[in-house]
Coordinates of C-alpha atoms in Angstrom, one line a residue:
M1123 CA 0.0 0.0 0.0
K1124 CA 1.3 3.5 -0.9
L1125 CA 0.2 6.6 0.9
W1126 CA 1.1 10.2 0.2
L1127 CA 0.9 12.2 3.5
L1128 CA 1.1 16.0 4.1
A1129 CA 1.6 17.8 7.4
G1130 CA 1.8 21.5 7.5
E1131 CA 2.8 22.3 11.1
A1132 CA 3.9 20.8 14.4
S1133 CA 0.4 19.6 15.5
G1134 CA -0.1 17.9 12.2
D1135 CA 3.3 16.3 12.4
K1136 CA 2.4 14.7 15.8
L1137 CA -0.9 13.4 14.3
G1138 CA 0.9 12.1 11.3
A1139 CA 3.5 10.2 13.4
A1140 CA 0.8 8.5 15.4
L1141 CA -1.1 7.6 12.2
I1142 CA 2.0 6.1 10.7
A1143 CA 2.6 4.0 13.8
G1144 CA -1.0 2.8 13.7
L1145 CA -0.8 2.0 10.0
K1146 CA 2.5 0.1 10.4
A1147 CA 1.0 -2.0 13.2
L1148 CA -2.0 -2.9 11.1
H1149 CA -0.5 -3.0 7.6
P1150 CA 3.3 -3.4 7.7
D1151 CA 3.6 -3.4 3.9
L1152 CA 3.5 0.4 3.6
E1153 CA 5.2 2.9 1.4
L1154 CA 5.1 6.5 2.5
R1155 CA 5.9 9.8 0.7
G1156 CA 5.0 13.4 1.1
V1157 CA 5.7 16.4 3.4
A1158 CA 6.6 15.6 7.0
G1159 CA 8.0 17.2 10.1
P1160 CA 10.6 15.7 12.4
L1161 CA 8.2 13.2 14.2
M1162 CA 6.9 11.8 10.9
Q1163 CA 10.4 11.5 9.6
A1164 CA 11.5 9.7 12.8
A1165 CA 8.6 7.3 12.1
G1166 CA 10.2 6.4 8.7
M1167 CA 9.0 9.0 6.2
E1168 CA 11.1 11.3 4.0
S1169 CA 10.0 14.8 3.3
L1170 CA 9.7 16.3 -0.2
F1171 CA 10.6 19.7 1.3
P1172 CA 10.8 21.2 4.8
M1173 CA 7.4 21.2 6.5
D1174 CA 8.3 24.7 8.0
D1175 CA 7.8 26.2 4.6
L1176 CA 4.1 25.8 5.2
S1177 CA 3.9 27.0 8.8
V1178 CA 2.2 30.3 8.2
M1179 CA -0.9 31.5 10.2
G1180 CA -3.2 34.4 9.7
I1181 CA -4.7 36.0 6.6
A1182 CA -2.5 39.0 6.5
E1183 CA 0.6 37.0 7.3
I1184 CA 0.0 34.6 4.4
L1185 CA -0.3 37.2 1.7
P1186 CA 3.4 38.1 1.3
K1187 CA 4.4 34.4 1.3
Y1188 CA 1.7 33.4 -1.2
P1189 CA 4.0 33.0 -4.3
A1190 CA 6.3 30.6 -2.4
L1191 CA 3.4 28.7 -1.0
R1192 CA 1.9 28.4 -4.4
R1193 CA 5.1 26.9 -5.8
R1194 CA 5.2 24.4 -2.9
L1195 CA 1.6 23.5 -3.7
N1196 CA 2.3 22.7 -7.3
E1197 CA 5.4 20.8 -6.4
A1198 CA 3.5 18.6 -3.9
A1199 CA 0.7 18.0 -6.4
R1200 CA 3.1 16.9 -9.1
D1201 CA 4.9 14.6 -6.8
C1202 CA 1.7 13.0 -5.5
L1203 CA 0.4 12.4 -9.0
D1204 CA 3.8 10.9 -10.0
V1205 CA 3.7 8.5 -7.1
A1206 CA 0.0 7.5 -7.7
P1207 CA -0.7 6.5 -4.1
D1208 CA -3.7 4.4 -2.9
A1209 CA -4.7 7.5 -1.0
L1210 CA -3.6 11.1 -0.3
V1211 CA -3.9 11.9 3.4
T1212 CA -3.7 15.6 4.3
I1213 CA -3.3 16.5 7.9
D1214 CA -4.7 19.8 9.3
A1215 CA -3.4 23.0 7.6
P1216 CA -6.7 23.2 5.7
D1217 CA -5.9 26.1 3.5
F1218 CA -2.9 24.3 1.9
S1219 CA -4.2 20.8 2.4
L1220 CA -7.6 21.2 0.7
R1221 CA -6.0 23.1 -2.3
L1222 CA -3.6 20.1 -2.7
A1223 CA -6.5 17.6 -2.6
R1224 CA -8.4 19.6 -5.2
L1225 CA -5.4 19.7 -7.6
V1226 CA -4.8 16.0 -7.2
K1227 CA -8.4 15.0 -7.4
S1228 CA -9.0 17.0 -10.5
A1229 CA -6.2 15.1 -12.3
A1230 CA -6.6 11.5 -11.0
P1231 CA -9.1 9.3 -9.2
I1232 CA -6.9 9.1 -6.0
R1233 CA -8.8 8.6 -2.7
T1234 CA -8.5 11.7 -0.5
V1235 CA -8.6 11.7 3.3
H1236 CA -8.3 14.8 5.4
Y1237 CA -7.3 14.4 9.0
V1238 CA -8.8 17.0 11.3
A1239 CA -12.2 18.3 10.4
P1240 CA -12.1 22.0 9.6
S1241 CA -14.0 24.0 12.2
V1242 CA -17.1 24.6 10.1
W1243 CA -19.1 24.8 13.4
A1244 CA -16.9 27.8 14.3
W1245 CA -16.7 29.8 11.1
R1246 CA -17.0 29.5 7.3
P1247 CA -19.7 26.7 7.4
G1248 CA -19.7 26.5 3.6
R1249 CA -16.3 24.8 3.7
A1250 CA -17.9 21.4 4.3
A1251 CA -19.8 21.5 1.0
K1252 CA -16.7 22.8 -0.9
M1253 CA -14.6 20.0 0.7
A1254 CA -17.0 17.4 -0.4
R1255 CA -16.1 18.1 -4.1
H1256 CA -12.6 16.7 -3.6
I1257 CA -12.4 14.9 -0.2
D1258 CA -13.7 11.4 0.2
Q1259 CA -13.2 10.9 4.0
V1260 CA -12.6 13.0 7.1
L1261 CA -11.0 11.9 10.3
A1262 CA -12.4 14.0 13.2
L1263 CA -10.8 14.8 16.5
L1264 CA -14.0 16.0 18.2
P1265 CA -17.1 14.0 18.8
F1266 CA -19.6 16.5 17.6
E1267 CA -18.0 17.0 14.2
P1268 CA -19.1 14.0 12.1
P1269 CA -22.7 15.2 11.4
Y1270 CA -21.3 18.4 9.8
M1271 CA -19.1 16.5 7.4
E1272 CA -21.7 13.7 6.7
A1273 CA -24.4 16.3 5.9
A1274 CA -22.1 17.6 3.1
G1275 CA -21.7 14.1 1.7
M1276 CA -18.3 12.9 3.1
R1277 CA -17.6 9.9 5.2
C1278 CA -16.4 11.1 8.6
D1279 CA -14.9 9.0 11.4
F1280 CA -14.5 10.3 15.0
V1281 CA -11.0 8.9 15.9
G1282 CA -10.4 10.7 19.2
H1283 CA -8.0 13.5 20.1
P1284 CA -4.3 12.7 20.5
V1285 CA -4.1 14.4 23.8
V1286 CA -5.9 11.5 25.5
A1287 CA -3.0 9.1 24.6
E1288 CA -0.2 11.4 25.8
P1289 CA 1.4 10.8 29.1
V1290 CA 0.6 13.0 32.1
A1291 CA 3.1 13.7 34.9
T1292 CA 2.6 12.2 38.4
E1293 CA 2.4 14.3 41.6
K1294 CA 5.9 12.9 42.4
E1295 CA 7.3 14.2 39.1
A1296 CA 5.6 17.5 39.7
R1297 CA 7.2 17.8 43.1
A1298 CA 10.6 16.8 41.7
F1299 CA 10.3 19.5 39.1
R1300 CA 9.6 22.2 41.8
E1301 CA 12.5 21.1 43.8
A1302 CA 14.9 20.9 40.9
S1303 CA 13.8 24.4 39.7
G1304 CA 14.1 25.9 43.2
L1305 CA 10.4 26.8 43.3
G1306 CA 9.5 25.3 46.7
D1307 CA 5.8 25.6 47.5
A1308 CA 5.3 29.1 46.0
P1309 CA 2.2 29.6 43.9
L1310 CA 3.3 28.7 40.4
V1311 CA 2.0 30.3 37.2
L1312 CA 2.7 28.6 33.9
V1313 CA 2.9 30.9 30.9
L1314 CA 2.5 29.6 27.3
P1315 CA 2.9 32.4 24.7
G1316 CA 2.7 30.2 21.6
S1317 CA 5.0 28.4 19.2
R1318 CA 5.0 30.8 16.2
R1319 CA 7.3 33.8 16.0
A1320 CA 4.4 36.2 15.2
E1321 CA 2.2 35.2 18.1
V1322 CA 5.2 35.1 20.6
G1323 CA 6.1 38.6 19.5
R1324 CA 2.5 39.8 19.9
L1325 CA 1.6 38.1 23.1
T1326 CA 4.8 38.2 25.3
P1327 CA 4.5 42.0 26.1
V1328 CA 0.8 41.5 27.1
F1329 CA 1.5 38.4 29.1
G1330 CA 4.5 40.1 30.9
E1331 CA 2.4 43.1 32.0
A1332 CA -0.4 40.8 33.0
L1333 CA 2.0 39.0 35.3
R1334 CA 2.8 42.3 37.1
H1335 CA -0.9 42.4 38.1
V1336 CA -0.7 38.9 39.4
L1337 CA 2.5 39.5 41.3
A1338 CA 0.9 42.6 42.9
A1339 CA -1.8 40.4 44.4
Q1340 CA 0.5 37.4 45.0
P1341 CA 4.0 38.7 45.5
E1342 CA 5.4 35.2 46.4
A1343 CA 4.2 33.7 43.1
R1344 CA 6.7 32.3 40.6
V1345 CA 6.6 31.9 36.8
V1346 CA 7.6 29.1 34.5
V1347 CA 7.7 29.4 30.7
P1348 CA 8.1 26.3 28.5
A1349 CA 9.7 27.6 25.3
A1350 CA 9.0 25.6 22.1
R1351 CA 12.2 24.8 20.1
S1352 CA 11.1 27.0 17.1
V1353 CA 10.9 30.1 19.3
A1354 CA 13.1 29.4 22.3
A1355 CA 15.7 32.1 21.7
Q1356 CA 12.9 34.6 21.1
V1357 CA 11.1 33.6 24.3
I1358 CA 14.2 33.8 26.4
E1359 CA 14.9 37.3 25.2
A1360 CA 11.2 38.4 25.7
V1361 CA 10.9 37.3 29.3
R1362 CA 14.1 38.9 30.6
D1363 CA 12.2 41.7 32.2
W1364 CA 9.2 39.7 33.4
P1365 CA 8.4 39.7 37.1
G1366 CA 8.3 36.4 39.1
A1367 CA 11.9 35.4 38.3
P1368 CA 10.7 33.3 35.3
V1369 CA 12.1 29.8 34.9
V1370 CA 12.4 29.2 31.2
L1371 CA 12.4 25.6 30.0
D1372 CA 14.6 25.6 26.9
S1373 CA 13.6 22.5 25.0
R1374 CA 16.6 22.9 22.7
K1375 CA 19.0 21.9 25.4
D1376 CA 17.2 19.2 27.4
P1377 CA 16.9 15.7 26.0
A1378 CA 14.1 15.1 28.5
A1379 CA 12.3 18.4 27.5
D1380 CA 8.9 16.7 27.0
A1381 CA 8.9 15.1 30.4
V1382 CA 10.0 18.3 32.1
K1383 CA 7.3 20.2 30.3
R1384 CA 4.7 17.7 31.5
A1385 CA 6.0 18.0 35.1
A1386 CA 5.7 21.8 34.9
F1387 CA 2.1 21.5 33.7
R1388 CA 1.2 19.3 36.6
A1389 CA 3.2 21.4 39.1
S1390 CA 1.6 24.7 38.2
D1391 CA -1.4 26.2 40.1
A1392 CA -2.7 28.1 37.1
A1393 CA -1.7 28.8 33.5
L1394 CA -1.9 31.7 31.1
A1395 CA -2.0 30.3 27.6
A1396 CA -2.3 31.3 24.0
S1397 CA -5.4 29.9 22.3
G1398 CA -4.8 26.6 20.7
T1399 CA -4.4 22.9 21.4
V1400 CA -2.2 23.6 24.4
S1401 CA -5.4 24.2 26.3
L1402 CA -6.1 20.5 26.0
E1403 CA -2.7 19.6 27.3
L1404 CA -3.5 21.7 30.3
A1405 CA -6.8 20.0 30.6
A1406 CA -5.2 16.6 30.6
A1407 CA -2.9 17.8 33.4
G1408 CA -5.8 19.3 35.4
T1409 CA -4.2 22.8 35.4
P1410 CA -6.8 25.6 35.6
M1411 CA -6.2 28.2 32.9
V1412 CA -6.9 31.6 31.4
V1413 CA -6.7 31.8 27.6
A1414 CA -5.6 35.0 25.8
Y1415 CA -4.9 35.6 22.1
D1416 CA -4.4 38.5 19.7
M1417 CA -3.5 38.7 16.1
N1418 CA -3.0 41.1 13.2
W1419 CA -5.8 43.7 13.1
I1420 CA -6.9 42.8 9.6
S1421 CA -7.0 39.1 10.4
W1422 CA -9.0 39.7 13.6
Q1423 CA -11.5 42.0 11.8
I1424 CA -12.2 39.3 9.2
M1425 CA -12.3 36.3 11.5
S1426 CA -14.3 37.9 14.3
R1427 CA -17.0 38.8 11.8
M1428 CA -17.2 35.3 10.4
A1429 CA -17.3 33.5 13.8
L1430 CA -20.3 31.4 14.6
I1431 CA -19.3 30.7 18.2
D1432 CA -18.5 32.8 21.3
T1433 CA -15.7 30.7 22.7
V1434 CA -12.6 29.1 21.2
T1435 CA -11.3 27.0 24.1
L1436 CA -12.0 23.3 23.5
V1437 CA -12.9 22.6 27.2
N1438 CA -15.7 25.2 26.9
L1439 CA -16.8 23.9 23.5
V1440 CA -16.8 20.2 24.3
T1441 CA -18.6 20.6 27.6
G1442 CA -20.9 23.5 26.6
R1443 CA -19.9 25.4 29.7
K1444 CA -17.8 28.6 29.6
V1445 CA -15.6 27.8 32.6
V1446 CA -12.3 28.9 31.1
P1447 CA -12.0 32.7 30.9
E1448 CA -11.0 34.0 27.5
F1449 CA -9.5 37.3 26.3
L1450 CA -9.4 37.5 22.5
G1451 CA -8.5 40.2 20.1
P1452 CA -9.2 43.7 21.5
A1453 CA -9.9 42.0 24.9
C1454 CA -6.4 40.7 25.1
R1455 CA -5.1 43.4 27.4
P1456 CA -2.8 43.1 30.5
E1457 CA -5.2 44.4 33.2
P1458 CA -8.2 42.1 32.6
V1459 CA -6.0 39.1 31.8
G1460 CA -3.9 39.6 34.9
A1461 CA -7.0 40.1 37.1
A1462 CA -8.5 36.8 35.9
L1463 CA -5.3 34.9 36.4
A1464 CA -4.8 36.3 39.9
A1465 CA -8.4 35.4 40.8
L1466 CA -7.9 31.9 39.5
L1467 CA -5.1 31.3 42.0
T1468 CA -7.4 31.9 44.9
D1469 CA -10.9 31.1 43.8
G1470 CA -11.5 27.5 44.8
A1471 CA -14.9 27.2 43.2
A1472 CA -13.7 28.4 39.8
R1473 CA -10.8 26.0 40.0
A1474 CA -13.0 23.1 40.9
A1475 CA -15.4 24.0 38.0
Q1476 CA -12.5 23.9 35.5
V1477 CA -11.2 20.6 36.8
A1478 CA -14.6 19.0 36.5
A1479 CA -15.0 20.3 32.9
M1480 CA -11.5 19.2 32.0
N1481 CA -12.2 15.6 33.2
E1482 CA -15.4 15.6 31.2
T1483 CA -13.6 16.8 28.1
M1484 CA -11.0 14.1 28.3
D1485 CA -13.7 11.4 28.6
K1486 CA -15.5 12.8 25.6
L1487 CA -12.3 13.0 23.5
G1488 CA -11.7 9.2 23.9
K1489 CA -9.7 8.8 27.1
G1490 CA -9.5 5.2 28.1
G1491 CA -10.2 3.9 24.6
E1492 CA -8.0 2.8 21.7
P1493 CA -5.2 5.3 20.9
P1494 CA -6.4 7.9 18.3
G1495 CA -3.5 7.1 15.9
L1496 CA -4.6 3.5 15.7
R1497 CA -8.3 4.4 15.3
A1498 CA -7.3 6.8 12.5
A1499 CA -5.3 4.1 10.8
R1500 CA -8.3 1.7 11.0
A1501 CA -10.5 4.3 9.5
V1502 CA -8.1 4.9 6.6
L1503 CA -7.7 1.2 5.9
D1504 CA -11.4 0.6 6.1
G1505 CA -12.0 3.4 3.6
L1506 CA -9.7 1.7 1.2
G1507 CA -11.5 -1.6 1.7
L1508 CA -8.5 -3.2 3.5
P1509 CA -8.7 -5.3 6.7
A1510 CA -8.3 -3.1 9.8

């Protein structure tokens, strides 16, 4: 069996690596080609070109890079058609992925699978109908997504969210992290300013000022900042003047970086996070959070007008309860963000409500069941009429 896979950013690379592991377990006779990040490459796949070439977010941010993205799109389509795989599997990055599927499908009857249902329930609902013209099957991470895709004429399998299969630190590991970092029993605030240069540049000044409000109310509090490899140097520079004597976890230098990050999540009393899938990592660790995010003014004006929902945090969406405070776009300002974070450190009822919602979210996303990567592999094979 031959598959052509495409991942466009780090989250897709993680999904792709788990999918490859599942496919190899079920169907060892497997040939892979496409565009992959480091995790998919470690799983045995070569990349046609660097995945980072596609890691662009935001309408205004994409425009100056459009010619280069278009060249990569054409290159990927030509290669896929040359390989003639049993299926093209695109993973997240819908703007690029769905264009690739359209080009391939218009030239050859190759089965197309898209992993991660676009958020048609959040904005641009017409995307489902447009997808159906060139996508045969969708693999959904969220339990409420299949009806949206099926109504448009595509097969859709809920395969679970990868966060439920990821390890969570123990209390012993959390305590060891505090001791090793010299944090003692101080209230600990985890700060997660994102993994892209643009969002780190936009959010770190706001987050730093928000922490000043927290430290004014909780002078003994400490701050820990996990820095993604792609932005570690930028984060280290940005937090130099932050209060709370920040402990920066530089993942470039620590071979056990993932385990240390998990321990930091579990050890923290509250978190301030950029909007995104990191909110589910916090939910898995049981860490109460405040979510804040801002973007280019033009992108915000367009996206806010198209939004169909009034919350973006998945804990709120999955449970239907707005227990996680959010500060988005113009609301992403230091004073209200800092006040909400400071309150979360002391408000026992708010913390308990978040923890209950987090546990419910994990259950609904597939915790305790078969690993999502294996479920996704079964769905792909079943769609091809192969034993799964």
